[in-house]
Short mmCIF file of C-alpha atoms in Angstrom, two decimals:
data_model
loop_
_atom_site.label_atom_id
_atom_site.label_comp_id
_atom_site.label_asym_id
_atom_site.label_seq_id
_atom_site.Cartn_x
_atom_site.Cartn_y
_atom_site.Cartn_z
CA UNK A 272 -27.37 57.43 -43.20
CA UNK A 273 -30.05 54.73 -42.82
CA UNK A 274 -33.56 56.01 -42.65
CA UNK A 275 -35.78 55.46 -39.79
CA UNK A 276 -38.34 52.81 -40.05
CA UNK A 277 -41.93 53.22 -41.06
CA UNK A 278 -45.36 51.21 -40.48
CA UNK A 279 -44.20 48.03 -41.64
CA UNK A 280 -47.38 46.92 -43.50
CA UNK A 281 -48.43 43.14 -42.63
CA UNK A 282 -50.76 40.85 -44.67
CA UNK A 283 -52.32 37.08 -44.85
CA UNK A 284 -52.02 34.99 -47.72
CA UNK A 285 -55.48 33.18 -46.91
CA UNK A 286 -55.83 29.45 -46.67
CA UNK A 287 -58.04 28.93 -49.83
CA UNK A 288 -56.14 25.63 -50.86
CA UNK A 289 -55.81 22.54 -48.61
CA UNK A 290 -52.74 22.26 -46.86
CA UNK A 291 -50.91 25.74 -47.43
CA UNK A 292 -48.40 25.86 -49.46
CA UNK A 293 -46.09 22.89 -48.22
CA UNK A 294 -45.85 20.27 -50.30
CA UNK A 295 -45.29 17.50 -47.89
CA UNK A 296 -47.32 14.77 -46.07
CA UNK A 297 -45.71 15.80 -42.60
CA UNK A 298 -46.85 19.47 -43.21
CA UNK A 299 -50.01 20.73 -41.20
CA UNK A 300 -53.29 18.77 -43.44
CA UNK A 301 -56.59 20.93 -43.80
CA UNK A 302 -59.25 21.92 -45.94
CA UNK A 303 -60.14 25.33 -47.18
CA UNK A 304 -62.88 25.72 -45.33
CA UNK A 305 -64.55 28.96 -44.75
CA UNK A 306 -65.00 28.67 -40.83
CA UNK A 307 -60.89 28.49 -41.27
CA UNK A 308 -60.31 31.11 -43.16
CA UNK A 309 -62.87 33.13 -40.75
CA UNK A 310 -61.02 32.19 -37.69
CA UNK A 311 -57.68 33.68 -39.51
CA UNK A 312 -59.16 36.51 -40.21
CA UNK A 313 -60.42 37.42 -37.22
CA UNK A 314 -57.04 36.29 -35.09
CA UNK A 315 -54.87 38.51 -37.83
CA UNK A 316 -57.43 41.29 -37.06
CA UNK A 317 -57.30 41.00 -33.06
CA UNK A 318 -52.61 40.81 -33.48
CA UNK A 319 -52.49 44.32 -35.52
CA UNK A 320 -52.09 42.91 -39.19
CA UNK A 321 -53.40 44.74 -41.63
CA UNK A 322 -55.12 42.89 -44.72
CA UNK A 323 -56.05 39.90 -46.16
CA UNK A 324 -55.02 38.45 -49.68
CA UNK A 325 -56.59 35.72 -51.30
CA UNK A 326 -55.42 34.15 -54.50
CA UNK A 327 -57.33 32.54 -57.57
CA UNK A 328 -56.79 28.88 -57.92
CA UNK A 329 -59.00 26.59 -59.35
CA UNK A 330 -57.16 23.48 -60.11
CA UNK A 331 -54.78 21.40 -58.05
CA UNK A 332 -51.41 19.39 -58.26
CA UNK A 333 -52.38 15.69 -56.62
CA UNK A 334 -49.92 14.23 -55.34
CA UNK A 335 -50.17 11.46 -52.03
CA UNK A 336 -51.08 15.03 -50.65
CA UNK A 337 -53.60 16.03 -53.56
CA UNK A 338 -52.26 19.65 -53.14
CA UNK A 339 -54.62 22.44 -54.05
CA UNK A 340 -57.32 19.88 -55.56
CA UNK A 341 -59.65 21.70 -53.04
CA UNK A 342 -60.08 25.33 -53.26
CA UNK A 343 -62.41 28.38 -52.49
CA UNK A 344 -62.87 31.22 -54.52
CA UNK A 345 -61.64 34.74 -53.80
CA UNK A 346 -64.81 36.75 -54.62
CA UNK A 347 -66.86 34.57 -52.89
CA UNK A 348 -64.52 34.65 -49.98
CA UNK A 349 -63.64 38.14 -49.49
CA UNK A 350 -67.29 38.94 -49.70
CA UNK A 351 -67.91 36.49 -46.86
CA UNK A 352 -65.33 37.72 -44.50
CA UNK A 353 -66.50 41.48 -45.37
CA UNK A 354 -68.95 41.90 -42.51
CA UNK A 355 -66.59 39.77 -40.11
CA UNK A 356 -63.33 41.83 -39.92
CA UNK A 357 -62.57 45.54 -40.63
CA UNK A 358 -59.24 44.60 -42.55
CA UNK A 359 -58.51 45.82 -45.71
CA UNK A 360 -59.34 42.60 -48.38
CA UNK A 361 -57.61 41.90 -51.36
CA UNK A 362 -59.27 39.81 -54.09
CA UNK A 363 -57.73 37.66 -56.97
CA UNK A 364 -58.87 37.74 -60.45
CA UNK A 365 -57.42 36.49 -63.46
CA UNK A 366 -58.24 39.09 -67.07
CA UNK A 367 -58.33 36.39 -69.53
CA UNK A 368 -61.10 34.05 -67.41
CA UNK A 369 -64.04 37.30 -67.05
CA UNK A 370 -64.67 40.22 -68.84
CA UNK A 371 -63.86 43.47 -67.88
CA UNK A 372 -67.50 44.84 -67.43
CA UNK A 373 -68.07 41.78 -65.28
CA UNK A 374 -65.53 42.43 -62.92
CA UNK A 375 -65.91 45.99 -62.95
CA UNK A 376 -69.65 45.42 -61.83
CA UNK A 377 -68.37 42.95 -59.15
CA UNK A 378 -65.71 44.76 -57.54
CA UNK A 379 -68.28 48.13 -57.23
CA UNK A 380 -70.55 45.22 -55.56
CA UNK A 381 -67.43 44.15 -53.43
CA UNK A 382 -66.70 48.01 -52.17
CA UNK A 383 -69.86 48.42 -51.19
CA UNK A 384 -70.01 45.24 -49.08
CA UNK A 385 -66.72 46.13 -47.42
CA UNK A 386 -67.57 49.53 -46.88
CA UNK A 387 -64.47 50.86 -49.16
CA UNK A 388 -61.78 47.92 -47.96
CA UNK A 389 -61.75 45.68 -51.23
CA UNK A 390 -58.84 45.69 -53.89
CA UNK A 391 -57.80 44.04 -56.91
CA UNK A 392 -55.61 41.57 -57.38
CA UNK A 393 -54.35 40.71 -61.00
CA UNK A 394 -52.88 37.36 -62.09
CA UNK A 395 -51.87 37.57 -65.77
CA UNK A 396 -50.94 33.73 -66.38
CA UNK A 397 -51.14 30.41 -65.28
CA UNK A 398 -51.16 26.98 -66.40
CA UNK A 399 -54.43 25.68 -65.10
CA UNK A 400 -56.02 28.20 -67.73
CA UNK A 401 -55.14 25.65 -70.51
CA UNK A 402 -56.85 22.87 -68.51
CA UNK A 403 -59.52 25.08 -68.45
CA UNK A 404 -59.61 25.36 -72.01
CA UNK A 405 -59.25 29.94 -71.41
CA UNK A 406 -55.88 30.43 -72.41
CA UNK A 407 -54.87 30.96 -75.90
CA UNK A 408 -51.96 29.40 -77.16
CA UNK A 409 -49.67 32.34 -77.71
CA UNK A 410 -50.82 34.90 -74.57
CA UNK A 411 -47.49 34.92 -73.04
CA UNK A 412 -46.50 36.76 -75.78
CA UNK A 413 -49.17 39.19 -75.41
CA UNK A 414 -50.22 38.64 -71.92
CA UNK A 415 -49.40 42.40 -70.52
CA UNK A 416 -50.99 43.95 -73.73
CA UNK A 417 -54.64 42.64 -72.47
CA UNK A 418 -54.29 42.96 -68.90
CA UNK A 419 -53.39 46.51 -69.67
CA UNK A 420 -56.02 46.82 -71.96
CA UNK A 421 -58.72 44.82 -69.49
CA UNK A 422 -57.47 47.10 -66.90
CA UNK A 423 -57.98 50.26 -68.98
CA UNK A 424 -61.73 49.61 -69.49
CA UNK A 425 -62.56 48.49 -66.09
CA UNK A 426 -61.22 51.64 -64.95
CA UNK A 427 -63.38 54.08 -67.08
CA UNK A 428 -65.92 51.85 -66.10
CA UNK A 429 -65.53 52.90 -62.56
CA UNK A 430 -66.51 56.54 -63.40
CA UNK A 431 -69.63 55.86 -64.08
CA UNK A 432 -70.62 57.19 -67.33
CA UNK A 433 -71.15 55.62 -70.87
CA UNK A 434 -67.93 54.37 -71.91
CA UNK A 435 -67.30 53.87 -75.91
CA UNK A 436 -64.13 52.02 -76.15
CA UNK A 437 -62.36 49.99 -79.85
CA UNK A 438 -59.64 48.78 -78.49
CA UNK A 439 -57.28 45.56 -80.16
CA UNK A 440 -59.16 43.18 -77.54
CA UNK A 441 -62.39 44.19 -76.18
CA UNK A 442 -64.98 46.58 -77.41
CA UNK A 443 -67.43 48.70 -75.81
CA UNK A 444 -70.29 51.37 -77.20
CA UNK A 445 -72.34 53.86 -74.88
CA UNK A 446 -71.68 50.96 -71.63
CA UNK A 447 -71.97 52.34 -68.50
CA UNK A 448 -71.25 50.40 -65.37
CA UNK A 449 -73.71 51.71 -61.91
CA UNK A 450 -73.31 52.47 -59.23
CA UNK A 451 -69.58 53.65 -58.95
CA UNK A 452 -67.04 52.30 -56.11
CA UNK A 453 -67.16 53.56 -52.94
CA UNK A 454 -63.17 54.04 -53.06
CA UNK A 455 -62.30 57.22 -55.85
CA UNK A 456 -61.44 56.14 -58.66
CA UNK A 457 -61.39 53.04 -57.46
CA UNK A 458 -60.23 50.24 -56.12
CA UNK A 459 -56.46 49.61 -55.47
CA UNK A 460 -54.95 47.66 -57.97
CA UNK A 461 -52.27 44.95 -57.32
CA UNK A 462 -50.04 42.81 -59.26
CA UNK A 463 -47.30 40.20 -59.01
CA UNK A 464 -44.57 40.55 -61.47
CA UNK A 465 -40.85 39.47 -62.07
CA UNK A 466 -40.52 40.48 -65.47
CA UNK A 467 -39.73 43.28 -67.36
CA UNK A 468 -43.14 43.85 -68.73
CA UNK A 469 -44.46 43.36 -65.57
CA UNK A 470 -42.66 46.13 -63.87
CA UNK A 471 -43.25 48.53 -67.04
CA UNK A 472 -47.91 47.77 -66.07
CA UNK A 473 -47.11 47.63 -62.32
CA UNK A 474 -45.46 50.87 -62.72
CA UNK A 475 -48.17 52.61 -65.23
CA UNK A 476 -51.44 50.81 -64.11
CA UNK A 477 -50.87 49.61 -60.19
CA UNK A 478 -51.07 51.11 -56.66
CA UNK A 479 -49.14 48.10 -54.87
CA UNK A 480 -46.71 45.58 -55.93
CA UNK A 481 -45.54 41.91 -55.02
CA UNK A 482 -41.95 41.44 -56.00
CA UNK A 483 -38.79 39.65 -54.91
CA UNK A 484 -37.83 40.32 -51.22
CA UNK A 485 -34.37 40.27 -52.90
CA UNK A 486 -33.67 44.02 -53.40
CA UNK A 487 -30.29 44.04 -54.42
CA UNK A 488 -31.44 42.56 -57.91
CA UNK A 489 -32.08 44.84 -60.33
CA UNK A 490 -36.14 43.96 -60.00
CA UNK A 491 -36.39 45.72 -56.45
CA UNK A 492 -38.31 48.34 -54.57
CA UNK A 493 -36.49 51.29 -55.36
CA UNK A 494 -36.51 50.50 -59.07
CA UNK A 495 -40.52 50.08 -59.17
CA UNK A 496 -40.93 53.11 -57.54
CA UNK A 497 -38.49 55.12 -59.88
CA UNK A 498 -40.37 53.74 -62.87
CA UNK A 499 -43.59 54.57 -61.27
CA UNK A 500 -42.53 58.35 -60.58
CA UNK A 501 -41.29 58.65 -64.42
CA UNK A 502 -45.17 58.41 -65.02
CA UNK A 503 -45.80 60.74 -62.43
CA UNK A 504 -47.05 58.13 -60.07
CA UNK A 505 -46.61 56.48 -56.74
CA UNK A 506 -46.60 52.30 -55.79
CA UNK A 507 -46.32 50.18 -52.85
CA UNK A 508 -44.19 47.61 -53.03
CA UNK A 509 -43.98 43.96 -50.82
CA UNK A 510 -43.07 40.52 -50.65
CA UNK A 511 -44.69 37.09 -49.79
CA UNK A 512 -42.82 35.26 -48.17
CA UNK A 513 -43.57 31.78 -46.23
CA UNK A 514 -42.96 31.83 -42.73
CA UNK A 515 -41.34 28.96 -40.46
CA UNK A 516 -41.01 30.64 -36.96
CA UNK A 517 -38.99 28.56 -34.12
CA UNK A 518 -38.39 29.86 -30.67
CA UNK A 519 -34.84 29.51 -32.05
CA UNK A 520 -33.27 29.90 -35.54
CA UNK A 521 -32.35 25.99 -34.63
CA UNK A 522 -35.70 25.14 -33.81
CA UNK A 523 -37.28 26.65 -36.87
CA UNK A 524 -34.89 24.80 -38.78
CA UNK A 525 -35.62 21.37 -37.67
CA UNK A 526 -39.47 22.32 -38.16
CA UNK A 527 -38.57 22.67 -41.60
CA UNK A 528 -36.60 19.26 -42.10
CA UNK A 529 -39.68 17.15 -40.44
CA UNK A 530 -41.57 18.94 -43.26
CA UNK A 531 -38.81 17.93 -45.47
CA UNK A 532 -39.33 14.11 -44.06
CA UNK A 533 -42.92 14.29 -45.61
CA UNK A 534 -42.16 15.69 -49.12
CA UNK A 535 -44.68 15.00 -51.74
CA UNK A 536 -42.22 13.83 -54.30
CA UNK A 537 -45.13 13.76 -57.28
CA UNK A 538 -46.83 16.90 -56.29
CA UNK A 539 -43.21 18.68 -56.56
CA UNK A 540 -42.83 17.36 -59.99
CA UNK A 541 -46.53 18.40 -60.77
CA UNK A 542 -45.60 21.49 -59.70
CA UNK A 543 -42.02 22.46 -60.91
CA UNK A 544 -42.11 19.95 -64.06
CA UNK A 545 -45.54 19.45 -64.52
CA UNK A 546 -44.51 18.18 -68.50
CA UNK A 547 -41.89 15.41 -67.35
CA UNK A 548 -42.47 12.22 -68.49
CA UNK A 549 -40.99 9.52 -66.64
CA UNK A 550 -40.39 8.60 -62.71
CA UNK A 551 -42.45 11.37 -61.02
CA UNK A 552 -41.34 10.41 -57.86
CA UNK A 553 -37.51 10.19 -58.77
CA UNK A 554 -37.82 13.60 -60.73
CA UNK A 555 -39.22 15.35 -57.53
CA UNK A 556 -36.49 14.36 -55.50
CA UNK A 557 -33.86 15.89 -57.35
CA UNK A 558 -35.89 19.19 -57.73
CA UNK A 559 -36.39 19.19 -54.12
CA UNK A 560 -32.70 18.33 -53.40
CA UNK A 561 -31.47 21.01 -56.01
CA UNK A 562 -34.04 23.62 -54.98
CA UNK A 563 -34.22 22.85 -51.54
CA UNK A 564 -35.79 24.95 -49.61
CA UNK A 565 -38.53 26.60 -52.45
CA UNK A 566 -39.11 23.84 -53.69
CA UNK A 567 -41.00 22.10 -50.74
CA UNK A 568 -43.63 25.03 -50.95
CA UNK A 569 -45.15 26.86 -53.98
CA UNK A 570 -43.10 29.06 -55.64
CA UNK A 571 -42.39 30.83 -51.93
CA UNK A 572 -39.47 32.01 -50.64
CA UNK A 573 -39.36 30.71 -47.47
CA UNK A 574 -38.00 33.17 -44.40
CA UNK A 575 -36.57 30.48 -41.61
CA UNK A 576 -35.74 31.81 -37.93
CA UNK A 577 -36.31 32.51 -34.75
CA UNK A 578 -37.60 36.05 -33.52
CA UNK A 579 -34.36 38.24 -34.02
CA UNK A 580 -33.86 36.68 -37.19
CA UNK A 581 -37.46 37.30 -38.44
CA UNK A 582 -37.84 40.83 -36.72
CA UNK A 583 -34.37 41.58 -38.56
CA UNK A 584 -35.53 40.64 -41.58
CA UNK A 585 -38.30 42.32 -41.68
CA UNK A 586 -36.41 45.47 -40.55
CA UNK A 587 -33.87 45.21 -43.25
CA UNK A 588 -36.59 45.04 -45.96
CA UNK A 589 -38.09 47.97 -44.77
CA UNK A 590 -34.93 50.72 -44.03
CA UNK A 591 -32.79 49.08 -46.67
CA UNK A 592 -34.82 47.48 -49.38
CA UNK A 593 -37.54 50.39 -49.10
CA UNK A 594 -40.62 47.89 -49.13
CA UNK A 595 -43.53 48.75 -47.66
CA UNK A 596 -45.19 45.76 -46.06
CA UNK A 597 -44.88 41.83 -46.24
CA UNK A 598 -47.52 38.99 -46.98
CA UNK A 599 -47.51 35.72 -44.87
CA UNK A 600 -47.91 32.46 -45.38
CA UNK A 601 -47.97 29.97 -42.17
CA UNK A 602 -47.64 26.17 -42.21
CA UNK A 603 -50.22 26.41 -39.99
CA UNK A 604 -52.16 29.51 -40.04
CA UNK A 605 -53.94 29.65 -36.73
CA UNK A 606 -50.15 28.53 -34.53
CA UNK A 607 -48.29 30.50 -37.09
CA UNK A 608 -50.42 33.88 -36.30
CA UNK A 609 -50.07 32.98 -32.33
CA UNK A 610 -46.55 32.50 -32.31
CA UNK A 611 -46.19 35.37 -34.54
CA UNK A 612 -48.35 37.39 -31.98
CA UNK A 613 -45.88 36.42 -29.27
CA UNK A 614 -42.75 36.16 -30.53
CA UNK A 615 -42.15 38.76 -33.09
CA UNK A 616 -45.04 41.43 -32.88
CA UNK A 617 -42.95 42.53 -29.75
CA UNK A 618 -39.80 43.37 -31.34
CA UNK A 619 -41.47 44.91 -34.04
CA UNK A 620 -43.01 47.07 -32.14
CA UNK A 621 -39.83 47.79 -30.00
CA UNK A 622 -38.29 48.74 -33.32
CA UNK A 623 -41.03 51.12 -34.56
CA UNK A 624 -42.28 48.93 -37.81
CA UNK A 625 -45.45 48.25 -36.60
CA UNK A 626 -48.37 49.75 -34.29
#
């Protein structure tokens, strides 16, 4: 017996990086401007969706496209668009760039702005941190160790009182961290994982979840949430996925192969091969051809269709993959919302996933 649906949860991957996350020349072009991200927020306010996520990035890829060489920051952001919407806000941070007692102290400043709306967004890895000059040489092998650890701390530091902690990577005597967070204990915590380890933190440490929308792998929904329970707790799991709507499944597909038509050949390599040395151009043509569609955004699966085929998929994560919301990303964010608003809101609503 299939259960009925539930409030299908729907978020916005914010625009902090020009251009999306298309890696072609024939994709929408724009800047991460705040008046952009403002407008998105308030037009995914006034459709029904119901928060905002905005990564850390602070390097880009060049390319002909110089993809994500301009970006805002997430703090800065979410703190911005705090007195401009009522949606819940999600902010990126990355453990091994700030200190625990930092962010602790920032994210109690962040509730407070919101009125009880902000959480945490952890991102355990990523290569620009060795441009940077802030990633040691062996943290992957290590990598969930500290976050957990990081996390640990800035949670007792969320309580309020003194807080003596000797732990392997940070150390702490008689610190306390004032005022407290609005939200009790605190904010909600949320990670991105694929791994192993990752699921074993999400599932002791987190309230919410980005995984695969694939849930017949063994790294799905149901699993999560059964690992979660073992430590007598509950998560919320979703996927990000990039959206190419069409008024028709064909239609959305030929919006995708004039995107194609404009592939940033050198950005794709930067991206997917960043250590290749050789014909840059000639390398990211045969990742996009072998990797075809993913490869022509960042690391996104892509979700291609017309209404049904959206509003289906959608409905078939929620009753049969047991996920609990999606986050978007639109080639273009202001159209992509609209059409959204039109085309597929409807049906969801017919369906009973969404308000």
């Amino acid at each position: 017996m299939i259960d009925q649906p539930k409030h299908f949860r729907l978020g916005v991957f914010m625009p902090v990086g020009n251009n999306g996350w298309l890696l072609s020349k024939t994709a929408p072009q724009y800047l991460p401007t705040y008046q952009l991200n403002k407008d998105v927020a308030q037009l995914a306010e006034k459709i029904g969706f119901d928060y905002l996520f905005s990564m850390a990035k602070w390097t880009g890829y060049g390319g002909e496209t110089r993809f994500w060489d301009y970006s805002i920051e997430s703090f800065t952001l979410m703190a911005a668009l705090a007195p401009v919407t009522q949606l819940r806000l999600v902010a990126s941070i990355a453990p091994i760039l700030v200190h625990p007692t930092i962010v602790a102290k920032m994210m109690a400043t962040l509730d407070d702005i919101s009125g009880g709306r902000i959480g945490l967004n952890l991102v355990s890895s990523d290569h620009e941190y060795t441009r940077m000059g802030l990633y040691p040489d062996d943290f992957d092998s290590f990598r969930h160790q500290y976050i957990d650890e990081w996390l640990r701390v800035v949670k007792r530091l969320w309580t309020g009182d003194p807080v003596d902690f000797a732990g392997e990577y940070f150390k702490l005597s008689g610190y306390a961290s004032n005022p407290r967070p609005i939200q009790h204990p605190g904010p909600t915590i949320v990670y991105a994982t694929s791994s192993p380890g990752g699921f074993r933190f999400a599932a002791e440490q987190c309230d919410e979840a980005f995984i695969s929308s694939d849930y017949k792998k063994e790294t799905n929904s149901r699993r999560l949430k059964e690992m979660a329970a073992e430590h007598g707790r509950t998560i919320k799991t979703q996927a990000a996925l990039l959206l190419v709507l069409g008024e028709t499944d064909a239609d959305a597909q030929q919006i995708v192969q004039h995107i194609r038509e404009g592939a940033d050949l050198e950005a794709i390599t930067n991206v997917y091969d960043r250590s290749f040395e050789g014909d840059r151009r000639a390398r990211g043509r045969e990742l996009l051809e072998k990797g075809f569609p993913r490869t022509l955004g960042y690391q996104m699966q892509f979700l291609i269709g017309g209404p049904e085929r959206v509003a289906n998929f959608i409905e078939d994560m929620s009753v049969n993959g047991d996920f609990d919301g999606m986050l978007l990303v639109f080639p273009d964010f202001i159209d992509g919302l609209r059409r959204f608003d039109d085309l597929v809101m409807p049906l969801l609503r017919q369906r009973g996933l969404h308000p």
